[in-house]
XYZ file of C-alpha atoms in Angstrom:
265
model
C -0.286 -15.639 27.343
C -0.580 -15.329 23.582
C -3.289 -12.886 22.523
C -5.955 -14.371 20.242
C -5.939 -12.834 16.756
C -9.196 -12.769 14.828
C -10.134 -12.045 11.215
C -12.038 -9.187 9.630
C -14.437 -10.742 7.120
C -13.477 -8.272 4.377
C -10.341 -10.421 4.045
C -12.047 -13.318 2.271
C -14.570 -13.421 -0.553
C -17.042 -15.945 -1.844
C -18.220 -17.348 1.485
C -21.702 -16.858 2.917
C -21.740 -15.999 6.605
C -22.345 -19.570 7.893
C -19.609 -20.902 5.586
C -17.239 -18.111 6.636
C -17.700 -18.934 10.304
C -17.229 -22.663 9.733
C -14.102 -22.013 7.658
C -12.664 -19.668 10.296
C -13.243 -22.299 12.966
C -11.566 -24.984 10.849
C -8.549 -22.673 10.407
C -8.246 -22.074 14.135
C -9.285 -18.420 14.032
C -10.790 -17.482 17.402
C -13.313 -14.860 16.287
C -14.553 -12.815 13.319
C -15.306 -9.141 12.793
C -18.181 -9.013 10.321
C -18.533 -6.408 7.604
C -22.188 -5.658 8.196
C -22.965 -2.683 5.977
C -24.440 -2.684 2.495
C -20.978 -3.266 1.007
C -20.668 -6.321 3.230
C -23.410 -8.758 4.235
C -26.151 -6.128 4.378
C -27.038 -7.055 7.934
C -29.966 -4.659 8.345
C -31.557 -6.020 5.161
C -31.581 -9.579 6.523
C -34.664 -11.062 8.150
C -34.728 -11.594 11.905
C -34.794 -15.339 11.277
C -31.614 -15.118 9.195
C -29.788 -13.058 11.823
C -30.832 -15.514 14.541
C -29.673 -18.424 12.361
C -26.270 -16.764 11.889
C -26.085 -16.272 15.653
C -26.651 -19.997 16.194
C -23.879 -20.826 13.734
C -21.568 -18.366 15.498
C -22.217 -20.082 18.817
C -21.332 -23.427 17.236
C -18.216 -22.237 15.362
C -16.495 -18.917 16.159
C -18.070 -15.804 17.681
C -18.786 -12.610 15.796
C -17.374 -10.105 18.263
C -18.096 -6.897 16.350
C -19.677 -5.516 13.187
C -18.566 -2.730 10.856
C -20.996 -0.242 9.352
C -20.745 1.806 6.170
C -22.214 4.818 7.978
C -20.043 7.937 7.881
C -19.469 9.628 11.231
C -19.817 13.087 9.670
C -23.369 12.234 8.585
C -24.269 11.423 12.186
C -22.635 14.491 13.691
C -22.904 17.398 11.264
C -25.240 16.242 8.490
C -28.593 17.847 7.848
C -31.521 16.644 9.930
C -32.687 14.145 7.288
C -29.161 12.813 6.774
C -28.603 12.465 10.514
C -31.930 10.700 10.969
C -31.275 8.191 8.189
C -27.753 7.468 9.426
C -28.960 7.120 13.025
C -31.679 4.680 11.975
C -29.112 2.510 10.187
C -26.795 2.529 13.195
C -29.636 1.703 15.590
C -30.809 -1.239 13.478
C -27.268 -2.467 12.942
C -26.481 -2.265 16.651
C -29.600 -4.286 17.458
C -28.632 -6.980 14.940
C -25.073 -6.958 16.285
C -26.404 -7.625 19.768
C -28.414 -10.561 18.419
C -25.259 -11.969 16.813
C -23.418 -11.697 20.122
C -21.212 -8.814 18.960
C -19.982 -6.136 21.332
C -19.525 -3.045 19.119
C -20.335 -1.334 15.818
C -17.647 0.506 13.853
C -18.408 3.784 12.091
C -16.369 5.191 9.223
C -14.599 8.521 9.761
C -13.250 9.315 6.319
C -14.319 12.968 6.389
C -12.105 15.024 8.727
C -13.898 17.453 11.015
C -12.508 20.465 12.838
C -12.628 21.100 16.577
C -15.197 23.845 15.943
C -17.444 21.461 13.994
C -17.140 18.785 16.644
C -17.802 21.148 19.547
C -21.213 21.987 18.158
C -21.952 18.545 16.777
C -25.112 16.616 17.461
C -24.723 13.698 19.867
C -24.370 10.202 18.504
C -27.524 8.062 18.652
C -28.006 5.796 21.632
C -27.147 2.262 20.555
C -27.373 -1.184 22.112
C -23.616 -1.669 21.771
C -20.683 0.782 21.925
C -19.764 2.695 18.780
C -16.206 2.832 17.474
C -14.873 5.400 15.003
C -12.230 4.358 12.472
C -10.402 7.482 11.394
C -9.323 7.448 7.764
C -7.694 10.829 7.207
C -4.454 12.430 8.458
C -6.333 15.597 9.460
C -7.851 13.632 12.346
C -4.347 13.073 13.743
C -4.300 15.881 16.294
C -4.783 15.517 20.037
C -7.164 18.502 20.047
C -9.300 17.113 17.229
C -9.300 13.590 18.646
C -10.322 14.878 22.078
C -13.156 16.849 20.505
C -14.195 13.733 18.573
C -14.287 11.604 21.710
C -16.336 14.291 23.469
C -18.803 14.495 20.562
C -20.660 11.387 21.720
C -22.511 13.710 24.100
C -24.930 12.174 26.626
C -24.693 8.721 25.010
C -20.992 8.669 25.959
C -18.500 5.958 25.325
C -17.354 6.637 21.770
C -14.160 4.653 21.277
C -11.860 4.003 18.335
C -10.913 1.249 15.929
C -7.245 1.606 15.024
C -5.969 0.446 11.641
C -2.229 -0.019 11.120
C -2.324 1.135 7.499
C -4.311 4.311 8.224
C -2.214 5.273 11.236
C 1.151 4.376 9.728
C 0.379 6.565 6.700
C -0.046 9.570 8.993
C 3.272 9.122 10.824
C 6.276 11.210 9.769
C 8.200 9.338 7.096
C 11.561 9.893 8.796
C 10.660 8.308 12.147
C 12.862 5.333 13.022
C 11.135 2.221 14.347
C 12.673 2.786 17.784
C 11.806 6.477 18.093
C 9.684 6.125 21.216
C 10.140 9.701 22.379
C 9.376 11.137 18.946
C 6.099 9.302 18.374
C 3.277 11.858 18.016
C 0.991 12.295 21.025
C -2.041 11.541 18.866
C -0.881 7.947 18.399
C -0.802 7.378 22.152
C -4.248 8.976 22.447
C -5.639 6.634 19.791
C -4.066 3.629 21.485
C -5.579 4.719 24.799
C -9.111 4.922 23.393
C -9.051 2.031 20.920
C -11.042 -1.121 21.593
C -9.969 -2.803 18.361
C -6.812 -2.921 16.247
C -6.809 -4.164 12.662
C -3.499 -5.441 11.339
C -4.097 -4.146 7.833
C -2.187 -5.812 4.999
C -2.947 -4.165 1.625
C -0.777 -6.622 -0.277
C 2.665 -5.484 0.809
C 2.631 -7.104 4.228
C 3.154 -5.315 7.532
C 6.449 -3.781 6.523
C 8.300 -0.608 7.462
C 8.567 1.286 10.724
C 4.998 2.679 10.640
C 3.123 -0.540 11.482
C 5.823 -1.409 14.032
C 5.332 1.910 15.833
C 1.552 1.456 15.853
C 1.983 -2.074 17.208
C 4.325 -0.844 19.929
C 1.890 1.876 21.042
C -1.026 -0.554 21.192
C 0.940 -3.330 22.867
C 2.068 -0.908 25.570
C -1.608 -0.289 26.353
C -2.412 -4.008 26.301
C 0.480 -4.642 28.668
C -1.049 -2.156 31.118
C -4.429 -3.888 31.099
C -6.324 -2.251 28.227
C -8.884 -4.745 26.861
C -8.322 -4.612 23.121
C -9.102 -7.031 20.281
C -6.712 -7.566 17.403
C -7.786 -8.896 14.012
C -6.203 -9.260 10.585
C -7.525 -7.230 7.652
C -6.269 -8.486 4.288
C -7.185 -6.235 1.345
C -4.920 -7.517 -1.420
C -6.169 -8.562 -4.856
C -6.548 -12.293 -4.125
C -8.979 -12.810 -1.277
C -9.593 -16.482 -1.792
C -9.726 -18.546 1.399
C -6.278 -19.960 0.651
C -4.655 -16.545 0.125
C -6.481 -15.098 3.126
C -5.284 -17.875 5.417
C -1.682 -17.351 4.296
C -1.896 -13.605 4.974
C -3.644 -14.204 8.292
C -0.835 -16.494 9.425
C 1.836 -14.047 8.251
C 0.200 -11.117 10.075
C -0.265 -13.194 13.215
C 3.406 -14.194 13.166
C 4.394 -10.536 12.679
C 2.308 -9.474 15.672
C 3.975 -12.131 17.816
C 7.405 -10.815 16.864
C 6.311 -7.331 17.907
C 5.463 -8.546 21.403
C 8.243 -7.748 23.807
C 9.198 -4.646 21.807
C 6.901 -2.310 23.680
C 7.998 1.292 24.059
């Protein structure tokens, strides 16, 4: 069975949420990941009536299966008390709105690398109405010890999972790895694949080229093949994010993913 491939809303500009959902449905996209932070649709600044109206449109067009936040994981875990409180309030409100929209998770940014020592003594993540996913953005996260400490840092709330991004992960792989180097793939990549709930096929304008994205795809597809429930969506971040350009990149990334199927490690 072909896996449905959704779209991250950052990939297209100039469309209000109801128009985005209607356009995605018309293009045959099965679901949308919504950029919900202040740099996206500003979900927590919307009225309850607006959020409920968007939820009705989603039910009539394509579902919003998850929402991304602009909140930095380091602020939640090791920030000062005021910083942690403010970040936790934003996550709590965003998770509540995500639940109203029918979404199943909220993504947190993890651009600031933390050490095992910092993570061991970190504050627990806030309890939220949906699971929280961390998207790691820095090569210093790419260590099995650090990743394990990160996953344990959710404390009593439990359940912290990951959002994997092909561009971020491929950039951290050794440059001399061949695309078929299954035995040489770092252990941290398998650990990320094991704990990821979402994969973004990230095209920055160059397409999904080179061995890095292929190795990430192979690691994730191996997990999918063994029953891991994982959503895949296209993230197009090139200069032209018109609906026409976005659709072309979405179709190209979807075709690439299909070619990667059957090449599992």
